[in-house]
Coordinates of C-alpha atoms in Angstrom, one line a residue:
Chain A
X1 CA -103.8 2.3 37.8
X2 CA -104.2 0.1 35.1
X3 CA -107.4 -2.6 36.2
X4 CA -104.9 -5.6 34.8
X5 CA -102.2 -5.3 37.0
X6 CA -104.4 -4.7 39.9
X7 CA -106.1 -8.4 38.8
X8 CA -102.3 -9.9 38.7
X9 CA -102.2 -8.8 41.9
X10 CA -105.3 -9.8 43.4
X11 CA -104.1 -13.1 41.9
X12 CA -101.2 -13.6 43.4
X13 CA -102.1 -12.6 46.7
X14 CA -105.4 -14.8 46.3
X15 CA -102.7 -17.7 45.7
X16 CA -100.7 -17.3 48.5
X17 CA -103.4 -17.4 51.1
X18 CA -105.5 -20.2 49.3
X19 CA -107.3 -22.1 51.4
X20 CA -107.2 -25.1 48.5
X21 CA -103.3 -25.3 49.1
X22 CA -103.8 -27.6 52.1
X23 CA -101.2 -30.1 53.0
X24 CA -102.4 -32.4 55.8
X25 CA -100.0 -34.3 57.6
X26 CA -99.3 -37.6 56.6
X27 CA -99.8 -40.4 59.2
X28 CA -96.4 -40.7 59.9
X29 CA -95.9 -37.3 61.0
X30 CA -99.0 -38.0 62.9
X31 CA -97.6 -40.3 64.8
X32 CA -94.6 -38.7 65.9
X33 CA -95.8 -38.4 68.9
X34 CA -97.0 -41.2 71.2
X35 CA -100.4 -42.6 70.1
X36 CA -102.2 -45.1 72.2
X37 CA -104.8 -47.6 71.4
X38 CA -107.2 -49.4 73.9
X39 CA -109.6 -51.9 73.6
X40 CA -112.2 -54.1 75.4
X41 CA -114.4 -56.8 75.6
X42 CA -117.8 -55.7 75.6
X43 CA -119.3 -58.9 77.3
X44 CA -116.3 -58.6 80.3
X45 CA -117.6 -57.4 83.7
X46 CA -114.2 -56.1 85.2
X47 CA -116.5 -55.4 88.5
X48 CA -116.2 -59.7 88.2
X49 CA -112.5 -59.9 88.4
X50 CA -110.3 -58.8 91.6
X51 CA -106.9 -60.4 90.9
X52 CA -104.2 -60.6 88.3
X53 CA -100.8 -62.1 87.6
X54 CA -98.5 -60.3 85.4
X55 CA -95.3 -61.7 83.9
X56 CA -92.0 -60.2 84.2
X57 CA -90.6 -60.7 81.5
X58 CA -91.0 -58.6 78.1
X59 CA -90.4 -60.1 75.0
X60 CA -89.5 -57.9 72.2
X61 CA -91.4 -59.5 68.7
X62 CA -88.8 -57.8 65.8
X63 CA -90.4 -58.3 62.4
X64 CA -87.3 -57.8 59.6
X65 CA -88.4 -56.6 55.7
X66 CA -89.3 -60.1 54.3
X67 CA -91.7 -60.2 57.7
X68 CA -90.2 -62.8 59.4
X69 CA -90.2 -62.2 63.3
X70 CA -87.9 -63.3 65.8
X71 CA -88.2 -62.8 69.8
X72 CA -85.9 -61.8 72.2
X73 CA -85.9 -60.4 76.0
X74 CA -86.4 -57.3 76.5
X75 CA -83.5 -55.9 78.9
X76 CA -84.4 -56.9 82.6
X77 CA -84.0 -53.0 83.0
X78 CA -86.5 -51.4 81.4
X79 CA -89.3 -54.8 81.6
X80 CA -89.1 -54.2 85.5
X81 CA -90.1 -50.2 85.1
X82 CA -92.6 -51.1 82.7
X83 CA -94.5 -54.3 84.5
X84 CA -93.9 -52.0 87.4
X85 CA -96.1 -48.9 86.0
X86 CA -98.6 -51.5 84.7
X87 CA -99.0 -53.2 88.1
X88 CA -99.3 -50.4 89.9
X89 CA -101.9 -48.6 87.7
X90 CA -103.8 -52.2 88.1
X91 CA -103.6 -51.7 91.8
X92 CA -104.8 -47.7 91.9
X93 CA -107.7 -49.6 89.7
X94 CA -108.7 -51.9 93.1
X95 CA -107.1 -55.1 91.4
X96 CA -104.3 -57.3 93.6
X97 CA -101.6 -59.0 92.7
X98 CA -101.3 -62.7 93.2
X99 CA -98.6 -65.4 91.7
X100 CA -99.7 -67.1 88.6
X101 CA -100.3 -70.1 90.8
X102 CA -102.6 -68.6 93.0
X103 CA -105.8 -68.6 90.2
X104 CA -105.8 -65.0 89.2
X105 CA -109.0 -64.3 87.2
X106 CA -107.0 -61.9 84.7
X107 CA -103.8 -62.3 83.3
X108 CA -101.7 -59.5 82.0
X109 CA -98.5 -59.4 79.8
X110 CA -96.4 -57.0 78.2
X111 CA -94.2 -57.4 74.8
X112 CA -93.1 -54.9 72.7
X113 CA -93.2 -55.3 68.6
X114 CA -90.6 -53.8 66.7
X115 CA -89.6 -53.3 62.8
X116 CA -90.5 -50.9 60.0
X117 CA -93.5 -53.2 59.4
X118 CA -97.1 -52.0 57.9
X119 CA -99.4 -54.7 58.6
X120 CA -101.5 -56.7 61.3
X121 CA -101.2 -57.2 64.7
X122 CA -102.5 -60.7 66.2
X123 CA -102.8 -61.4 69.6
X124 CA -101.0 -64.7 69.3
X125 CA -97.6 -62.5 69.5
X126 CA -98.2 -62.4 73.1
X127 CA -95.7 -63.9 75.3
X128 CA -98.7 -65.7 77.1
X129 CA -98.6 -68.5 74.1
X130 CA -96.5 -71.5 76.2
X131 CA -96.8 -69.4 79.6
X132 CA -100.5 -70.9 80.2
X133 CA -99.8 -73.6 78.3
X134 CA -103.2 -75.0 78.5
X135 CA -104.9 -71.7 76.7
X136 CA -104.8 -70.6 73.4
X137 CA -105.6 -67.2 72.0
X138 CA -108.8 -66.4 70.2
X139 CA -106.9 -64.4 67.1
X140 CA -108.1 -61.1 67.2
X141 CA -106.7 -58.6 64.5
X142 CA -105.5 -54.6 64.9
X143 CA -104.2 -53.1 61.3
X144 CA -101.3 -50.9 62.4
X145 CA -99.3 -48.7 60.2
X146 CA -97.0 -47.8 62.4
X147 CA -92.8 -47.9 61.5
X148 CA -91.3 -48.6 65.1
X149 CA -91.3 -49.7 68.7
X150 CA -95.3 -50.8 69.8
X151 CA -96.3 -51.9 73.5
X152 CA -98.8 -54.2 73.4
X153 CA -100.4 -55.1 77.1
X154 CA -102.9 -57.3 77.1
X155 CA -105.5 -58.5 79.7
X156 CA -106.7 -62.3 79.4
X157 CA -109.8 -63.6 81.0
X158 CA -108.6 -66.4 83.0
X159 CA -112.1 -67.2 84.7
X160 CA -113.8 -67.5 81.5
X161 CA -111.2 -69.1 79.6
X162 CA -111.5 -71.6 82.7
X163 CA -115.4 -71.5 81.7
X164 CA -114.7 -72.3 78.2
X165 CA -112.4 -75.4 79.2
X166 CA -113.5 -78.2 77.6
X167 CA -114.0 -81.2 79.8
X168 CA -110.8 -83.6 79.9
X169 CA -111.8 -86.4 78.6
X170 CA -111.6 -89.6 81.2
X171 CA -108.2 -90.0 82.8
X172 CA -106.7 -86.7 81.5
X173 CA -105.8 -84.8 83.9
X174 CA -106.8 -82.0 82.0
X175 CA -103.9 -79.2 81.3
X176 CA -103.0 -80.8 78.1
X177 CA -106.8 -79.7 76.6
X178 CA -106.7 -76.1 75.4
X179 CA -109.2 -73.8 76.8
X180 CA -109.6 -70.3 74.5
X181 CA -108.0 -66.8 76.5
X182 CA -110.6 -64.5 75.8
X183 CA -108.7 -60.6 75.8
X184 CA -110.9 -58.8 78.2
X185 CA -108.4 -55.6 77.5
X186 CA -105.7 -54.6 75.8
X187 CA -103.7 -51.6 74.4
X188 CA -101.2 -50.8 72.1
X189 CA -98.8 -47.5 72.6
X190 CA -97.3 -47.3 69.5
X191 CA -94.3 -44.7 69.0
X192 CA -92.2 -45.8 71.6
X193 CA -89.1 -46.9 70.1
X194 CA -87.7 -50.8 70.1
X195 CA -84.8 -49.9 71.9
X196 CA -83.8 -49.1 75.6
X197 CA -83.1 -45.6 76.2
X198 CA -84.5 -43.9 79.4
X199 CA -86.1 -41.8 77.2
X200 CA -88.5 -44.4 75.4
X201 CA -88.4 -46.2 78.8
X202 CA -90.4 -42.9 79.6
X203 CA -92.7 -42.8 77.0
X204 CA -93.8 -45.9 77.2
X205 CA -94.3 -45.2 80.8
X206 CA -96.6 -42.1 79.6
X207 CA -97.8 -44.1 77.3
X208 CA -99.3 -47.0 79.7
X209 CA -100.6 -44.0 82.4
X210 CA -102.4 -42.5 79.1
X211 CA -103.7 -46.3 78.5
X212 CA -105.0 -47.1 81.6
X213 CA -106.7 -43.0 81.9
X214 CA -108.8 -43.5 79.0
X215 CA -110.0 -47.0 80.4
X216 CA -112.3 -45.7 83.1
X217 CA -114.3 -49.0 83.0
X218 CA -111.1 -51.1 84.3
X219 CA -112.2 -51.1 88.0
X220 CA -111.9 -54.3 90.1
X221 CA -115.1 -54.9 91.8
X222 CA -115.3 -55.4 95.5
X223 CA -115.4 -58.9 96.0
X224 CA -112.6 -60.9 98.3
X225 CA -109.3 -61.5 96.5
Chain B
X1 CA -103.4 -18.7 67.1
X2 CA -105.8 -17.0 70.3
X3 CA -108.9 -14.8 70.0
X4 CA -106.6 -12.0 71.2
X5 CA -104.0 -12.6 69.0
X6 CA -106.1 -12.8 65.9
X7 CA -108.0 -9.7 67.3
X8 CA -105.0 -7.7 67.6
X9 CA -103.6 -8.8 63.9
X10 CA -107.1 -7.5 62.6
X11 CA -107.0 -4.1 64.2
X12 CA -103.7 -4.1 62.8
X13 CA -104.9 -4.6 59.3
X14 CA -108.0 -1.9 59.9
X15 CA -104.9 0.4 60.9
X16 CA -102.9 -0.2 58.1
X17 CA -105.7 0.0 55.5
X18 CA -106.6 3.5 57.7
X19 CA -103.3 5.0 56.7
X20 CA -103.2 3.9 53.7
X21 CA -106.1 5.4 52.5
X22 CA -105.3 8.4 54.2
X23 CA -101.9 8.9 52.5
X24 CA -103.5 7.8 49.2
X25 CA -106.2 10.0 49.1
X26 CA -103.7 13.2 49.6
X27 CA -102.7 12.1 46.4
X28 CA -106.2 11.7 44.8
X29 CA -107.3 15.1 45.6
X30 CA -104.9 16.7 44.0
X31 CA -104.6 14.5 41.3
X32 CA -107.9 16.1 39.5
X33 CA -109.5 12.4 38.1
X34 CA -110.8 11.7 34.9
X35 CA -114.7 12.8 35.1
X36 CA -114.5 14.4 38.3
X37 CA -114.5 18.4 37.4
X38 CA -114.6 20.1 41.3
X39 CA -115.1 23.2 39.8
X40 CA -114.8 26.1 42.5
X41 CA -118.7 27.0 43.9
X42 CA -120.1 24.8 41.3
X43 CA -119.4 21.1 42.3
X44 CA -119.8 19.6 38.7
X45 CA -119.9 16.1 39.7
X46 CA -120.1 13.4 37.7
X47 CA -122.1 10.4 38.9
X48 CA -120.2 7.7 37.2
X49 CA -121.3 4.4 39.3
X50 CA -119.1 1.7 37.8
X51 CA -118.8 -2.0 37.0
X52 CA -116.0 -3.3 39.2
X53 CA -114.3 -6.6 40.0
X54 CA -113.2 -7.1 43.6
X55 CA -111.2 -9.0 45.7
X56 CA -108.9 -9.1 49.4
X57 CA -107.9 -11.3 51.9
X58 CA -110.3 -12.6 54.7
X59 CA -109.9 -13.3 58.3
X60 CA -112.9 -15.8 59.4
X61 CA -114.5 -16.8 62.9
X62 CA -116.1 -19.7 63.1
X63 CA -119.4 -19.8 65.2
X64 CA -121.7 -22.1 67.1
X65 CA -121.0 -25.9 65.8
X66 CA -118.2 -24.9 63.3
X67 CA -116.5 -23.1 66.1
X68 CA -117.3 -26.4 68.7
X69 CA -115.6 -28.2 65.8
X70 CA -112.5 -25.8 65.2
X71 CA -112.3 -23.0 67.7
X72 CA -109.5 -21.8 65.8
X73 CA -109.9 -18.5 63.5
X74 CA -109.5 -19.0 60.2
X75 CA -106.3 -16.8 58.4
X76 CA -106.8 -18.4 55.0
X77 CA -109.0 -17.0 53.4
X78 CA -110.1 -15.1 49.9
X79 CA -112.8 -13.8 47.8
X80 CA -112.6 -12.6 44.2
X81 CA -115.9 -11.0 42.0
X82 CA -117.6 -8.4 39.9
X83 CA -120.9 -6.0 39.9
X84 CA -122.2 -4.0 37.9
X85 CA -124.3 -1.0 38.3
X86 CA -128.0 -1.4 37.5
X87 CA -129.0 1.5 39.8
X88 CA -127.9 4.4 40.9
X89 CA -125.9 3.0 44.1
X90 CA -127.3 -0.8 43.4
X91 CA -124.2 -3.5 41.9
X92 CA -125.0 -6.9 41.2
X93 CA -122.7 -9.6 40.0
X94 CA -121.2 -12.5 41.0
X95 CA -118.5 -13.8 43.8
X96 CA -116.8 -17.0 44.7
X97 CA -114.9 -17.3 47.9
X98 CA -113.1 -19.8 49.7
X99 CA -111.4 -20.3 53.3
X100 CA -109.8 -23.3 55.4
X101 CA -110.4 -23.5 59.1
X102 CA -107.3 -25.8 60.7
X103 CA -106.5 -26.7 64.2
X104 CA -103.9 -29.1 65.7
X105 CA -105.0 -29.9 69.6
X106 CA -102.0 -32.1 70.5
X107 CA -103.4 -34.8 72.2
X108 CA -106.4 -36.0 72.0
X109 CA -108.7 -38.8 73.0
X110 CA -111.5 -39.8 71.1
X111 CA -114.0 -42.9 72.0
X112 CA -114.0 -45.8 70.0
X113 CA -116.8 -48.6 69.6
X114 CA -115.2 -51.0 71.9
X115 CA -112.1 -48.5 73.2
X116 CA -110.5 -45.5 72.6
X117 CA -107.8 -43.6 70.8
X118 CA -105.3 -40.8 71.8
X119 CA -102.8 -39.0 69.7
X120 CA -102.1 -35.9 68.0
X121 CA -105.4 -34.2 66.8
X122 CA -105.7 -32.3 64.0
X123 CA -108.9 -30.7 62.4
X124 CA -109.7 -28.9 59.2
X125 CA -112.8 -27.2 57.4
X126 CA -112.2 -25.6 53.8
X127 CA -115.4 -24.2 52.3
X128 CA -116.1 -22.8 48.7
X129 CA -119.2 -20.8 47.9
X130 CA -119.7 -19.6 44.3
X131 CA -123.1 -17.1 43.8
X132 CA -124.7 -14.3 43.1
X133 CA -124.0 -11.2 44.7
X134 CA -125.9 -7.7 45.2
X135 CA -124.3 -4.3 47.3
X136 CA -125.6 -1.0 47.6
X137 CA -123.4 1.8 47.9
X138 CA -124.5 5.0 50.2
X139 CA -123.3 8.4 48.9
X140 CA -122.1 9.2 45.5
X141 CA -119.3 7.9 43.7
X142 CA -116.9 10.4 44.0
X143 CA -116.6 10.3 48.0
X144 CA -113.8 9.3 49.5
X145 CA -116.0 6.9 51.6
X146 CA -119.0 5.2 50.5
X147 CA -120.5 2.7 53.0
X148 CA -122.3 0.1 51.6
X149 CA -124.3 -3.5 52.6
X150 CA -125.0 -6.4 50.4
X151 CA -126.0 -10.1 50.7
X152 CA -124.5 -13.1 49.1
X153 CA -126.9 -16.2 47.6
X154 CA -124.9 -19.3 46.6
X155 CA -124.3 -22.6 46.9
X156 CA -121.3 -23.9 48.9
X157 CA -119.1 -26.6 49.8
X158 CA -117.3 -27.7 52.9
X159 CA -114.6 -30.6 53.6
X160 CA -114.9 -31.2 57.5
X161 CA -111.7 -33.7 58.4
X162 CA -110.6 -35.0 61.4
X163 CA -107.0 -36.5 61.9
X164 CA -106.2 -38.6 64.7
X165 CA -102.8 -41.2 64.5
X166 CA -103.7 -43.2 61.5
X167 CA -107.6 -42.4 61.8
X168 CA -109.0 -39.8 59.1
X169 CA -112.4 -39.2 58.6
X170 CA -113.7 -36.8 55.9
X171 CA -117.1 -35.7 54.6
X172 CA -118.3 -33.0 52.0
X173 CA -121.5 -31.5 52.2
X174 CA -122.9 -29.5 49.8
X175 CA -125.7 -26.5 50.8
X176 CA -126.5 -23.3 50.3
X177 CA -125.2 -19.9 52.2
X178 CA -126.5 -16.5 52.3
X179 CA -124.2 -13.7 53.2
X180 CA -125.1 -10.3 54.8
X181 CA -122.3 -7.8 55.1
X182 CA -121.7 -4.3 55.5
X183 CA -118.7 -2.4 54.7
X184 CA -116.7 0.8 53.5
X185 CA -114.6 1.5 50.8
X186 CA -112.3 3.9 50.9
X187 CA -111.7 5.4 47.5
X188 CA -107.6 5.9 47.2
X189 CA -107.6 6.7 43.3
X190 CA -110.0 7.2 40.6
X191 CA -110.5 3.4 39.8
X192 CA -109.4 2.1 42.7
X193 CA -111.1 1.9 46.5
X194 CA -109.7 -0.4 49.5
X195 CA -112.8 -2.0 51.3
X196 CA -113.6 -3.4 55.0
X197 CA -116.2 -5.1 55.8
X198 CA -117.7 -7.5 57.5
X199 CA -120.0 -10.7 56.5
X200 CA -121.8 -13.6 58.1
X201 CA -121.7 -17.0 56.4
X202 CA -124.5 -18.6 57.0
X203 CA -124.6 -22.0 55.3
X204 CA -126.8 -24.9 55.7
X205 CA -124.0 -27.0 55.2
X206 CA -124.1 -30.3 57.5
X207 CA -121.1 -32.5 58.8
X208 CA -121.2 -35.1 61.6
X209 CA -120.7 -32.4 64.5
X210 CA -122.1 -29.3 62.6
X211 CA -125.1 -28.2 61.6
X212 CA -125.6 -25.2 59.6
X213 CA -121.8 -24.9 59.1
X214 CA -121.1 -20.8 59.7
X215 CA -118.8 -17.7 59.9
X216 CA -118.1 -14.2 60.6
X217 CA -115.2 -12.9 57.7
X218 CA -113.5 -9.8 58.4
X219 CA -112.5 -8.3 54.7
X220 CA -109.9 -6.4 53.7
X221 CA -109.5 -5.9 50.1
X222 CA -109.7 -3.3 46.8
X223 CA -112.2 -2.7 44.6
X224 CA -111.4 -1.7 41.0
X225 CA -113.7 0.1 38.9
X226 CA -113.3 -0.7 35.4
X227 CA -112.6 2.0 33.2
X228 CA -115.3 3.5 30.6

């Protein structure tokens, strides 16, 4: 056998098994799938807190090309089965519900950010801003590259934000001053899709059991409601 | 792909290389070579030990830390060199060789500083390792089979990755790797043998979660002996 053409064919054989000819998947295939993203504050004691309040409502954050973001409800359908899964996983966790009245020491909401939009995610989206309308979110920042359909839930600090109040000056009664919402917790499920199918309906259920799993620290401590 | 699976393709290939040196080698004995006179009751063998470039596919299992990292075998995987003879049975030369370990574990979580991230996992581990080689060939030349062991000295390079959602972390470590191996080759015509063997890779390359990055590599490949 002539040595050159056994060379050629070591070559080409060489080539199609190379090892440099790797093609990793680009994030967006990545991401396919659900992918879910949680957070906490390191200076929060959840053993400290026992109660929440959780609004019902979702609010669907829709970002178009030029970035500009409009809000609308998020169908009473599909917010009820997803505050649902969320309160219940709060409540496997030791934590009781109580009205938003009743002085809760953590307050949880639910919106969902939609849009083929590469960029930041602030904590001010949250549909909290004008539902305690005495707090004000300290901005904290996520980059997300992400194309559509985020959950973001997010766990406020009620008792410290309380803490933080600052004191009403003389014959203000006081809800008018601003107090900072520290988020104790928080996670974004990105990959679940903006609109209301059972089947994203599903995934972001998935999505808010595989949130809360890989929080083992969110236990409510033992103290009276 | 499983351990099993990955076993059972390499006994396959051990099969396949079996037969076809057994068919070929019908044809070599009666195909009188160039420089190989059997003459009846006098066995006028020529010696003729070779220079030689070689080359063949590899099969690789990682071990210890690499194979914490990626338990995964490896099916990419080549090497490609040359010896020559400067003893009788004794080839030096040179090799380069290169392989990619990769693994997808579907979901995964991994911790975070302040939280945690889940997603699709994937996890990759390409080495290159360029050196000097040396093998030493039992039997003469002319046998159909000549076992043979060597050891690899060189100086390699890994890319250890990790791919979670939009997370990638890479690093590329540069050590060196000595090679033990031991293998046959199975002469199927004058210039040409097919060869198994088997190597260890040890490296004392060093990622994140590896230390001393190494591998078993099953080989299957040919040999050419270059002509006078």
């Amino acid at each position: 056998m002539n040595s050159t053409s056994s060379l050629v064919r070591f070559a080409g054989i060489s080539l199609a098994m190379c090892p440099a000819c790797i093609d990793y998947p680009d994030s967006s295939e990545r991401v396919n799938d659900t992918v879910v993203y949680t957070f906490y504050d390191s200076a929060t004691d959840f053993g400290a807190h026992r109660t929440f309040a959780i609004s019902d409502d979702v609010t669907i954050f829709r970002a178009d090309e030029s970035g500009n973001v409009s809000r609308e409800p998020l169908d009473p359908g599909s917010a009820s089965t997803l505050v649902a899964q969320v309160t219940q996983q709060m409540e496997s966790r030791g934590f009781v519900r109580v009205s938003r009245e009743a002085t809760p020491s953590l307050g949880l909401s639910l919106s969902v950010l939609s849009g083929e939009v590469t960029g930041y995610y602030y904590s001010y989206w949250s549909n909290y801003w004008g539902y305690y309308g005495s707090y004000y979110y300290v901005p904290y920042v996520y980059k997300y590259d992400y194309q559509t359909g985020t959950l973001a839930i997010e766990a406020t600090d009620l008792q410290r934000a309380d803490a933080r109040r600052p004191a009403a000056p003389e014959g203000d009664a006081g809800p008018s001053v601003a107090a900072q919402l520290q988020i104790a917790w928080g996670s974004l499920i990105y990959g679940v899709a903006s609109d209301t199918s059972a089947q994203n309906v599903q995934r972001a259920v998935e999505g808010i059991d595989r949130a809360f799993a890989q929080s083992p620290y969110l236990q409510a401590g033992s103290g009276a409601p | 792909m499983t351990k099993r699976s990955s076993t059972t393709v390499f006994l396959a290939l051990i099969a396949l290389a079996l037969t076809l040196a057994s068919t070929l080698r019908v044809r070599a004995q009666t195909v009188a070579p160039d420089g190989y006179h059997d003459h009846e009751g006098l066995h006028e063998v020529r010696d003729l030990e070779r220079a030689s470039v070689f080359g063949g596919y590899e099969i690789g299992l990682g071990s210890r830390d690499l194979h914490d990292f990626i338990g995964d075998p490896s099916f990419k995987g080549f090497e490609l060199g040359g010896l020559y003879p400067v003893a009788r049975g004794l080839h030096v030369g040179l090799y380069m060789n290169s392989r990619l370990f990769e693994e997808a574990r579907g979901t995964t979580t991994i911790a975070l500083s302040n939280g945690a991230l889940s997603g699709d996992f994937y996890r990759y581990a390409r080495f290159w390792s360029t050196g000097a080689a040396a093998r030493y060939y039992f039997l003469r030349p002319d046998h159909f089979v000549r076992p043979y062991i060597g050891v690899r000295l060189g100086v390699s390079f890994m890319t250890a990755t990790t791919l979670l959602a939009d997370r990638e972390y890479y690093e590329t470590p540069v050590g060196f790797t000595v090679a033990p191996e031991v293998g046959f080759a199975f002469r199927v015509l004058p210039l040409l043998s097919v060869s198994l063997a088997a190597r260890y890779d040890f490296s004392t390359l060093d990622a994140r979660q590896i230390d001393n990055a190494s591998y078993a590599a099953f080989h299957f490949g040919l040999i050419v002996n270059l002509p006078d």
